[in-house]
Coordinates of C-alpha atoms in Angstrom, one line a residue:
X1 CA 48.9 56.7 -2.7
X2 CA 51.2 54.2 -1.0
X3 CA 49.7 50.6 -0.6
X4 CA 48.2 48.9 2.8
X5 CA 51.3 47.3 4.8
X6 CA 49.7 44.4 7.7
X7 CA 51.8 45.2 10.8
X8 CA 54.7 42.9 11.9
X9 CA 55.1 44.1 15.2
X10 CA 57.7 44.2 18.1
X11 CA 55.5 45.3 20.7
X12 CA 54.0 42.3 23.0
X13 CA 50.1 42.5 22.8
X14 CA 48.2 41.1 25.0
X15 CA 44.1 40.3 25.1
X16 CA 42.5 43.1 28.0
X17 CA 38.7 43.1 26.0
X18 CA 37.1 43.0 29.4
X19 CA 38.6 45.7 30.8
X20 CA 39.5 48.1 28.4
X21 CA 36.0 49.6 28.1
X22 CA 35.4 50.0 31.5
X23 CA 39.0 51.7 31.9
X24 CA 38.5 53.7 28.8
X25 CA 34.8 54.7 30.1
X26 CA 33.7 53.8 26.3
X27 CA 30.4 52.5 25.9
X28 CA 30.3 49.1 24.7
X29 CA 29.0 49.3 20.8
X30 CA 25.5 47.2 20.1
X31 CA 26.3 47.1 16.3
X32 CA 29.8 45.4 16.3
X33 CA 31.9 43.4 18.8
X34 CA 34.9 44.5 19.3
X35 CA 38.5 42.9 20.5
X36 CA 41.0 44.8 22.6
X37 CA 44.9 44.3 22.9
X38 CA 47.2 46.8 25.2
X39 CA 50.7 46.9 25.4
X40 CA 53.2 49.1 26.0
X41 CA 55.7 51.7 24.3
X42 CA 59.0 52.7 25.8
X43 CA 60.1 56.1 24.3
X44 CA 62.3 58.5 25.9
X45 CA 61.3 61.2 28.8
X46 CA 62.5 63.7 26.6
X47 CA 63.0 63.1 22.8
X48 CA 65.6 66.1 22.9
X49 CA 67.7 63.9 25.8
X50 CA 67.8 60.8 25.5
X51 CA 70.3 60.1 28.2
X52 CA 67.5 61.1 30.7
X53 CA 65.9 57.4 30.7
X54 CA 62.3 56.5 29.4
X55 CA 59.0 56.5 30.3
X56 CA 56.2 53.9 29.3
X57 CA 52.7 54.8 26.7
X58 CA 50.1 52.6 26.7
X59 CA 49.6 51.4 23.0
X60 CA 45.5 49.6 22.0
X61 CA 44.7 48.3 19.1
X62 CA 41.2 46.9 18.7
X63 CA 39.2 45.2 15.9
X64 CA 36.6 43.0 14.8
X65 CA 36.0 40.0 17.7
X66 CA 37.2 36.8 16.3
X67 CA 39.9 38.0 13.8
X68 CA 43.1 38.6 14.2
X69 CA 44.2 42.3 14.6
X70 CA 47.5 42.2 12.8
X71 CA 46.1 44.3 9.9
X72 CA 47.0 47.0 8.7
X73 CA 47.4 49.9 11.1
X74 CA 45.2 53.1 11.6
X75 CA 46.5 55.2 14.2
X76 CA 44.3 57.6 16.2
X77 CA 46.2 60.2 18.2
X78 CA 43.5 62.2 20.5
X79 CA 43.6 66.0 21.4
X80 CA 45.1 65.9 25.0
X81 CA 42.3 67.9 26.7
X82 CA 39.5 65.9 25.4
X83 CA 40.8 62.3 24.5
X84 CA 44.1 62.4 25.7
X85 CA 44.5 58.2 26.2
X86 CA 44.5 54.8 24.2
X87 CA 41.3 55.1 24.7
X88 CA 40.2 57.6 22.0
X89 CA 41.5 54.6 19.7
X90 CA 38.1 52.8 21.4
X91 CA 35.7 55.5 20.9
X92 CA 36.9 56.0 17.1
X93 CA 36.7 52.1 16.7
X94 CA 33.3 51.8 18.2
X95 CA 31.6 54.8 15.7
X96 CA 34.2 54.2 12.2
X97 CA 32.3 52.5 9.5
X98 CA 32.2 48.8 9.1
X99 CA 34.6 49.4 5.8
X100 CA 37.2 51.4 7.8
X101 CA 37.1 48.1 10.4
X102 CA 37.5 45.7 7.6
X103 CA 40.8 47.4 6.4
X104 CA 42.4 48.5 9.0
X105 CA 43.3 47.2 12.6
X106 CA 42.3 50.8 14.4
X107 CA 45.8 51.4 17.2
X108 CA 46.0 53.9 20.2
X109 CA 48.7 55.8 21.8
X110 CA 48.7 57.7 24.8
X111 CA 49.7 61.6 25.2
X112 CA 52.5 61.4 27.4
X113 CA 51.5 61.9 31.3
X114 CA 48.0 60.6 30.6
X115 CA 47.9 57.3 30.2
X116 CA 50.0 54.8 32.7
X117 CA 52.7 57.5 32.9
X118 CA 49.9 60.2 34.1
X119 CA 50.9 62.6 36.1
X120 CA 49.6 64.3 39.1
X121 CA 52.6 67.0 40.2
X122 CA 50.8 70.1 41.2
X123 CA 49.7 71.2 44.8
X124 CA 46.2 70.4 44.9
X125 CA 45.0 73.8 46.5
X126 CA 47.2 75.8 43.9
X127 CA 45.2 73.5 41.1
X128 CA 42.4 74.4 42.9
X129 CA 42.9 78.4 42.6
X130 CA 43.7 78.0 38.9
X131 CA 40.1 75.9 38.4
X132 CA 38.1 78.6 40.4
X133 CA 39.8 82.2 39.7
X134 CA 36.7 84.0 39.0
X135 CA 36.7 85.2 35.5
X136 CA 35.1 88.6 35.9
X137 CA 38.4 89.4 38.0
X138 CA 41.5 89.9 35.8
X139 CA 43.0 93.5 37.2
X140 CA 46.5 93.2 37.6
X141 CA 45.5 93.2 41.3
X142 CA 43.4 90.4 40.7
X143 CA 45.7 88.5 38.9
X144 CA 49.0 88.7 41.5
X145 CA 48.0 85.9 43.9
X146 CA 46.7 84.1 41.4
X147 CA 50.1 84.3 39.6
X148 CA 51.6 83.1 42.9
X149 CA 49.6 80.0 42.8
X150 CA 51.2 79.6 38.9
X151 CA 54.4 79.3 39.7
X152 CA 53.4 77.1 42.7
X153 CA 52.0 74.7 40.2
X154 CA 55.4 75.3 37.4
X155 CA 57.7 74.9 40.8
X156 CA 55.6 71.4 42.2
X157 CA 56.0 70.1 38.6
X158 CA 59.9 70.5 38.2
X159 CA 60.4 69.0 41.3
X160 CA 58.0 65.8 40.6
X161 CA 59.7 65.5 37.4
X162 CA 63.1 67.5 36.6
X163 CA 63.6 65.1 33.2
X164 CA 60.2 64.4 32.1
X165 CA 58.3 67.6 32.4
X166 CA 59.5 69.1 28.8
X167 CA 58.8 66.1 27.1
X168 CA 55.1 67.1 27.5
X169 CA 54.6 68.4 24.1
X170 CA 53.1 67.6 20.8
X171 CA 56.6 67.8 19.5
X172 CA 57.7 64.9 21.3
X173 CA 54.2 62.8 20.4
X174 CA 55.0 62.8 16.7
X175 CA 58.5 61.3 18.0
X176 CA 56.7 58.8 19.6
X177 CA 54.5 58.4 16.5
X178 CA 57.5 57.4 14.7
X179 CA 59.1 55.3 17.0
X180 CA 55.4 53.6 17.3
X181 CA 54.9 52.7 13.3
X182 CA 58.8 51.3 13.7
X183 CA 57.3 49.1 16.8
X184 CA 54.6 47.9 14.4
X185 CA 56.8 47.2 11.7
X186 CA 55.2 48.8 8.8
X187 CA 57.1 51.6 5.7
X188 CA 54.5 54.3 6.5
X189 CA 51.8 54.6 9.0
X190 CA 47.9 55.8 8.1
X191 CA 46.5 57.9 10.9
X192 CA 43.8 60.3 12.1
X193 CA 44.4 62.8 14.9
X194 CA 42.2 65.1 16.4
X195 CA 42.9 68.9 17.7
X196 CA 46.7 69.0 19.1
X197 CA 47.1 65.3 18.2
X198 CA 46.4 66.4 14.5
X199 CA 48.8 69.0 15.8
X200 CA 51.4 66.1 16.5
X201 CA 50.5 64.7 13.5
X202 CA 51.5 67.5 11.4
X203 CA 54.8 67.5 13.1
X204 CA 55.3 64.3 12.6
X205 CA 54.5 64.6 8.8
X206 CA 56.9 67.2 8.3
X207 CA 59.7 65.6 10.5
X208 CA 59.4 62.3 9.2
X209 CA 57.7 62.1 6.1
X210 CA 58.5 58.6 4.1
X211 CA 56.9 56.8 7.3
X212 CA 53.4 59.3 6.6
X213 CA 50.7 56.6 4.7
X214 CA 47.3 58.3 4.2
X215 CA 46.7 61.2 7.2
X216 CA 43.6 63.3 8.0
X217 CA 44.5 66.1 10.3
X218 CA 41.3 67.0 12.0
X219 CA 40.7 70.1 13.7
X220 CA 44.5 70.9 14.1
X221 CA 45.9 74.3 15.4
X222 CA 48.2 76.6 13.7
X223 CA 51.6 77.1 15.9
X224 CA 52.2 79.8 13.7
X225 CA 49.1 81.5 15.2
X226 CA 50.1 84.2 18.2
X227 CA 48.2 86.5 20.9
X228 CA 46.0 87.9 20.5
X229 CA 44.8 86.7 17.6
X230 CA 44.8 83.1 18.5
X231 CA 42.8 83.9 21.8
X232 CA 40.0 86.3 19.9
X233 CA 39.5 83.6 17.1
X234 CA 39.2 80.9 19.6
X235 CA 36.7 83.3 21.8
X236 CA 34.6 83.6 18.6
X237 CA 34.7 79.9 18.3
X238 CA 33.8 78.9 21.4
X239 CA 30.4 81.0 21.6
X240 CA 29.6 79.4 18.2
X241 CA 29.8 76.3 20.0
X242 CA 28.2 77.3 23.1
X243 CA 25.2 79.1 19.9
X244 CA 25.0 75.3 18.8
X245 CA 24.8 73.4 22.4
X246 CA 21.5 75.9 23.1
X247 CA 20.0 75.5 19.9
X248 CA 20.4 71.4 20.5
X249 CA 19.0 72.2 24.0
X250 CA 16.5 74.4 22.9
X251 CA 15.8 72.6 19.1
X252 CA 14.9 69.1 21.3
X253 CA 12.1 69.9 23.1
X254 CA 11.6 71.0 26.8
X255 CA 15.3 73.1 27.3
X256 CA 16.2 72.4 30.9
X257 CA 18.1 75.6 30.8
X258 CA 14.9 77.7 29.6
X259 CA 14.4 79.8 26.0
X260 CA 17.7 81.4 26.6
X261 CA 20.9 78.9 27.7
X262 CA 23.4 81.8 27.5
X263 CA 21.2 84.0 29.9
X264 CA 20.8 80.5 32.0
X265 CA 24.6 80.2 32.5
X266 CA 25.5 84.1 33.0
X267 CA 22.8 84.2 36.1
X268 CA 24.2 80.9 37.5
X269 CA 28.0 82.4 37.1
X270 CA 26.9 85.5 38.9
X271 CA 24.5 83.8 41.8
X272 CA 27.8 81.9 42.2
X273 CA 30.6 84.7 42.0
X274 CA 28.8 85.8 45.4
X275 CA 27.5 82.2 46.9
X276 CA 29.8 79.0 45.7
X277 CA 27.9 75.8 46.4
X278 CA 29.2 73.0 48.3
X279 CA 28.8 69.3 47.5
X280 CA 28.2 66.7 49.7
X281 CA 32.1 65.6 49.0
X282 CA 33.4 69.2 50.2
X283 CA 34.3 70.4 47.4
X284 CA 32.6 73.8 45.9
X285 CA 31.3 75.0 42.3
X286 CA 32.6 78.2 42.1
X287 CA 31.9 80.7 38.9
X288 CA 35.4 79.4 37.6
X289 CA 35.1 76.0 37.4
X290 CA 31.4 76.3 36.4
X291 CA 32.3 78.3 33.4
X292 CA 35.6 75.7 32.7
X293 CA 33.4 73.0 32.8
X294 CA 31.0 74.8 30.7
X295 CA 34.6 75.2 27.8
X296 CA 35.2 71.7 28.5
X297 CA 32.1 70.1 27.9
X298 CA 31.3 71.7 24.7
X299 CA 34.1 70.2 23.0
X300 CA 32.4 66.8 23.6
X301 CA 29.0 66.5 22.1
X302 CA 27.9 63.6 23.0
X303 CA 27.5 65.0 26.8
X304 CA 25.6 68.1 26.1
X305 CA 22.5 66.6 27.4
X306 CA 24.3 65.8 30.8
X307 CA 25.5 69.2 30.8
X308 CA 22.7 71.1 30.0
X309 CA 20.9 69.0 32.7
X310 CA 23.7 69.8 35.2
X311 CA 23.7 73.1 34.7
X312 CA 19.8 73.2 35.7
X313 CA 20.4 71.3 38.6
X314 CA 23.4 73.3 39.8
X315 CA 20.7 76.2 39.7
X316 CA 18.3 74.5 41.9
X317 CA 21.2 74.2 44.5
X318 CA 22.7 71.0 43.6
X319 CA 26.2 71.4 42.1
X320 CA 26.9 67.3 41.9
X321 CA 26.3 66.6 38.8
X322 CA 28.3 69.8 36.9
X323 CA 31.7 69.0 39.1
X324 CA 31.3 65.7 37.9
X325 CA 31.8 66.3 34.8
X326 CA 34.8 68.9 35.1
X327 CA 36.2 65.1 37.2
X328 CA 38.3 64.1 33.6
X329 CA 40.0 67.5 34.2
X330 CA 40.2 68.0 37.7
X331 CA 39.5 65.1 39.1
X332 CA 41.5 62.3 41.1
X333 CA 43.2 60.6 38.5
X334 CA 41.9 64.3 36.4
X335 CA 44.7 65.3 33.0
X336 CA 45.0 68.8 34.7
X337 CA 48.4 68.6 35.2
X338 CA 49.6 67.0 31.8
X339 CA 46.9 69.2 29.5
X340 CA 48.5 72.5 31.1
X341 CA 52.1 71.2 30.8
X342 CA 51.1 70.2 26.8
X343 CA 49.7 73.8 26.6
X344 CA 52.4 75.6 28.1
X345 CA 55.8 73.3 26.3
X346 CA 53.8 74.1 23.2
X347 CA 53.5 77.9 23.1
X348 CA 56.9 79.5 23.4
X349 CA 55.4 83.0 24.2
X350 CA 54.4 84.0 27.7
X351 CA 52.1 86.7 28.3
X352 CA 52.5 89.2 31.6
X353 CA 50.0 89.9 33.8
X354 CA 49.4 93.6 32.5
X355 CA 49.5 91.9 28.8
X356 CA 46.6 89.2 30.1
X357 CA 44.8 91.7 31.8
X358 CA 44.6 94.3 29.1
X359 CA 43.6 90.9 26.7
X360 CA 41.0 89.8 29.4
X361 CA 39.2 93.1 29.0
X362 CA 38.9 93.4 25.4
X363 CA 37.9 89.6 25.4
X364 CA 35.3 90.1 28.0
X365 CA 34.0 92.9 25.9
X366 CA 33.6 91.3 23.0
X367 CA 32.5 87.7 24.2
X368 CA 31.5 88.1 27.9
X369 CA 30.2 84.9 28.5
X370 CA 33.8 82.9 28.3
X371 CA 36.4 85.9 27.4
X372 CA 37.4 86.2 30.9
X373 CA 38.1 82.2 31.1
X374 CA 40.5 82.2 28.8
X375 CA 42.4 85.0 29.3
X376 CA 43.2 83.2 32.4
X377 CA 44.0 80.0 30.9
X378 CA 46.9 82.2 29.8
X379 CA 47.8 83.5 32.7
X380 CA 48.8 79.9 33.9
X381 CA 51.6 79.4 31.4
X382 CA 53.1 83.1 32.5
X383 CA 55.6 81.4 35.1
X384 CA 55.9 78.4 32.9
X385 CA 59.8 77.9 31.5
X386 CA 59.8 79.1 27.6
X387 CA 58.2 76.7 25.6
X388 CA 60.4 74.5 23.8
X389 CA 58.6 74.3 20.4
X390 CA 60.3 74.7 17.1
X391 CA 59.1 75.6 13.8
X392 CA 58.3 72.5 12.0
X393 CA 60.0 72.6 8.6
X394 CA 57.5 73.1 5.5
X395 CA 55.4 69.9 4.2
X396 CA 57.4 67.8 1.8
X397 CA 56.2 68.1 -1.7
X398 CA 56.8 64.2 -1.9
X399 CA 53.7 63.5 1.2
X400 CA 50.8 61.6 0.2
X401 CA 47.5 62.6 -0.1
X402 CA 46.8 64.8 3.4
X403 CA 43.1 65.4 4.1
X404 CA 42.5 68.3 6.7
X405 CA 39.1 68.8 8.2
X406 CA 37.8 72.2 10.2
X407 CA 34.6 72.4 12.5
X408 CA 33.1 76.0 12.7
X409 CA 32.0 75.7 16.3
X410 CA 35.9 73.9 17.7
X411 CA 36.3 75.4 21.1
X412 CA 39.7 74.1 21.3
X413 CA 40.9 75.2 17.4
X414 CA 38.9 77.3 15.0
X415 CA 38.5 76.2 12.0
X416 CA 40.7 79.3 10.2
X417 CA 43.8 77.4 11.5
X418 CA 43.3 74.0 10.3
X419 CA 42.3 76.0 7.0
X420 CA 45.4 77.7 6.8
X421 CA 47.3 74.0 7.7
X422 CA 45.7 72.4 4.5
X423 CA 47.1 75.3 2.6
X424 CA 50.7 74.6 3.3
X425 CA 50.5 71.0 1.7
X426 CA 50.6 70.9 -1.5
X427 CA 49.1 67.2 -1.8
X428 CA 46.0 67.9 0.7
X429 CA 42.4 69.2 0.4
X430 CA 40.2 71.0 3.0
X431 CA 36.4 69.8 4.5
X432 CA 34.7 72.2 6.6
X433 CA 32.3 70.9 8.8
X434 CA 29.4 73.1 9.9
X435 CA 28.7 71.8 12.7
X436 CA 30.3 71.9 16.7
X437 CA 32.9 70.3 19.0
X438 CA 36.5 69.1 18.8
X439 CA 36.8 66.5 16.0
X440 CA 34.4 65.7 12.9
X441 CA 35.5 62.4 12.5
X442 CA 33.4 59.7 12.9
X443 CA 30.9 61.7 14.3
X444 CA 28.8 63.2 11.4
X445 CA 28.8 61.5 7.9
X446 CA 29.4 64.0 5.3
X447 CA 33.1 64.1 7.1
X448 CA 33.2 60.3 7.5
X449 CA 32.2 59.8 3.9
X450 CA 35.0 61.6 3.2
X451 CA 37.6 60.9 5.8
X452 CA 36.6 57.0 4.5
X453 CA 36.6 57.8 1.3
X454 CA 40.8 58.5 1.9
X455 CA 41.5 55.6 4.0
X456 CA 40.3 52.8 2.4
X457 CA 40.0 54.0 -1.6
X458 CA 43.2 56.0 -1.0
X459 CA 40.8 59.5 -2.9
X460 CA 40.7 63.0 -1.9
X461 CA 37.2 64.7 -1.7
X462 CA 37.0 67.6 -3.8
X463 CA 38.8 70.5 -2.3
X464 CA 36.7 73.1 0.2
X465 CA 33.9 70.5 0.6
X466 CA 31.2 72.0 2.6
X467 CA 30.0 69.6 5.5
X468 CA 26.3 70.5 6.9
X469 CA 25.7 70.7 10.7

């Protein structure tokens, strides 16, 4: 395991403690105070042309209050629906273990077009369609106009940003994770990422390997995967999450969604196929968005209470509190646009309408509750250019230790594919984590035992460690 390298960095920090949680909407930790330095990363708009000029990432990296934070560096890349800025450097350093704080000076990177290059390209009525498209409607009939408003969105996009749109892929995040550990001036790089940005993580371990220190990939998705396998595993997935957010509703006392969540949700999907609600605001709940917020949410644990209680009060009438929480999707300053560029640059295969249609009523079928949803998350890439993604070339056997964590209940990546990433390194070992969400890591200690465990005494757990809920 290669040693600990302090950082001598290039990159101009400077102190932005008050604000940073605020901006980051991270709750400010009772057990630890924390210090905050941003900066900024040029890296090209598209690693693949250079000549096409550069666009700024935000760059954090936090530590104990009083220090200095010129340790050495543990990078956390987030997954870019659910932590998609610096920020998820924050949130990690506000829940890691006091050992992981005392080694390591915890840094932040943000997905490209999220951060202070976020981007907002798409007609906001042709978002709109996308959000609400009602998921019990995927003829081919159905799915025409909504097509239409597709390629509105693809069209909007290219003309916002002819160079930078097809640098919105993981691809080019592990470039930027290189150029990053040259910024900080350190041999190799330690990092965590979480869903996609474990995704970029891997690419970036296979692309670039001598600058790879100790990794844990957690919750990262197999780009070998293709429809529709990838769609049915992820449907089973999700209703294992959405099994665990009722039992936590139900298992906690007075449910505010009843005895039965899942029979909650599908009777305020249908009240609202026929009767949207409007908000004071003007906008409406519709059975789309309810249900994407629904996906959204259960990727992100710690608000399952607020969901579960929005969902209750969207019942009564009162659709408020649910379309605030779809807000960090959809939203004014929302990642709609960059997730669903990420998405599409990503996945060189495009389904047709027939294709996504026929998929939509096996999915349906077989998981009724979210099927339709994301059969029409696909549907949005149809119009999308090919995706530019490449095969990655096959781990190197000279990587150090690579640990590779899978959550049973991952509504973004089941935990199948980050079992069949671990397989292809030869220097890794697998933890399966029984519980729900996207990412293990901090949040449940057998994982951080052993996600710790690698980072600061450089060991492996024993392969196929089985993590309790």
């Amino acid at each position: 395991m290669p040693p600990l390298q302090a950082q001598d960095t290039s990159i101009p920090f400077a102190d932005c403690t008050s604000d940073a949680f605020a901006s980051y909407d991270v709750a400010v930790p009772a057990d630890r105070a924390l210090r905050v330095e941003c900066g900024e990363l040029p890296v090209p708009a598209d690693p693949d042309r250079p000549e096409q000029g550069s666009v700024l990432l935000g760059v954090v990296r936090i530590g104990p209050a009083g220090g200095p934070l010129d340790g050495p560096p543990l990078l956390a890349v987030g997954d870019s629906a659910t932590g998609p800025t610096a920020g998820h450097a924050l949130a990690v350093a506000a829940r890691v273990s006091p050992a992981v704080l005392e080694t390591y000076t915890v840094i932040g990177l943000d997905r490209r077009g999220a951060g202070v290059d976020r981007i907002d390209c798409a007609d906001p009525a042709a978002r709109a369609a996308l959000v609400d498209a009602d998921p019990a409607a995927t003829s081919e009939g159905d799915l025409a106009p909504l097509l239409e408003r597709a390629r509105s969105v693809v069209q909007d996009c290219n003309l916002t940003l002819p160079s930078g749109l097809g640098g919105l892929r993981s691809s080019a995040t592990a470039a930027d994770v290189e150029q990053l550990r040259v910024r900080l001036g350190v041999a190799r790089l330690s990092a965590v990422g979480t869903g996609d940005g474990a995704g970029a993580l891997d690419t970036w371990a296979r692309t670039a390997p001598g600058g790879v220190g100790r990794l844990v990939l957690d919750g990262p998705p197999d780009a070998a995967a293709t429809e529709p396998d990838r769609s049915t595993a992820r449907a089973a997935s999700v209703d294992a999450a959405f099994d665990a957010f009722a039992l936590a509703c139900t298992g906690g006392g007075a449910c505010p969604l009843g005895a039965d969540p899942r029979e909650a949700v599908t009777a305020l999907a249908d009240a609202l196929r026929s009767r949207p609600l409007a908000a004071a605001d003007g906008r409406r709940l519709t059975a789309g968005a309810a249900l994407l917020t629904v996906l959204t949410v259960l990727a992100r644990p710690d608000e399952w209470p607020a969901l579960s209680g929005a969902l209750a009060t969207a019942a009564t009438g009162d659709p408020t509190a649910l379309l605030g929480l779809l807000d960090p999707l959809t939203g004014p300053t929302g990642g709609f646009d960059a997730t669903l560029a990420t998405t599409c640059n990503d996945d060189p295969t495009r389904l047709s309408p027939p294709e996504v249609s026929e998929l939509a009523t096996t999915l349906r079928t077989d998981h009724p509750l979210f099927g339709g949803t994301l059969a029409l998350g696909l549907l949005a890439c149809a119009p999308w250019p090919a995706g530019t993604a490449r095969a990655a070339p096959a781990p190197a056997e000279t990587l150090p230790q690579v640990l590779v964590v899978g959550t049973a209940g991952d509504p973004r990546y089941p935990a199948e594919a980050a079992r069949r990433i671990s397989e292809q390194f030869t220097t890794g070992a697998f933890v399966s984590w029984q519980g729900a969400g996207t990412g293990a890591y901090p949040r449940t200690p057998c994982v951080r035992t052993a996600v710790d465990t690698l980072l600061v005494d450089g060991l492996l757990p024993a392969a196929g460690t089985l993590c309790p809920p």
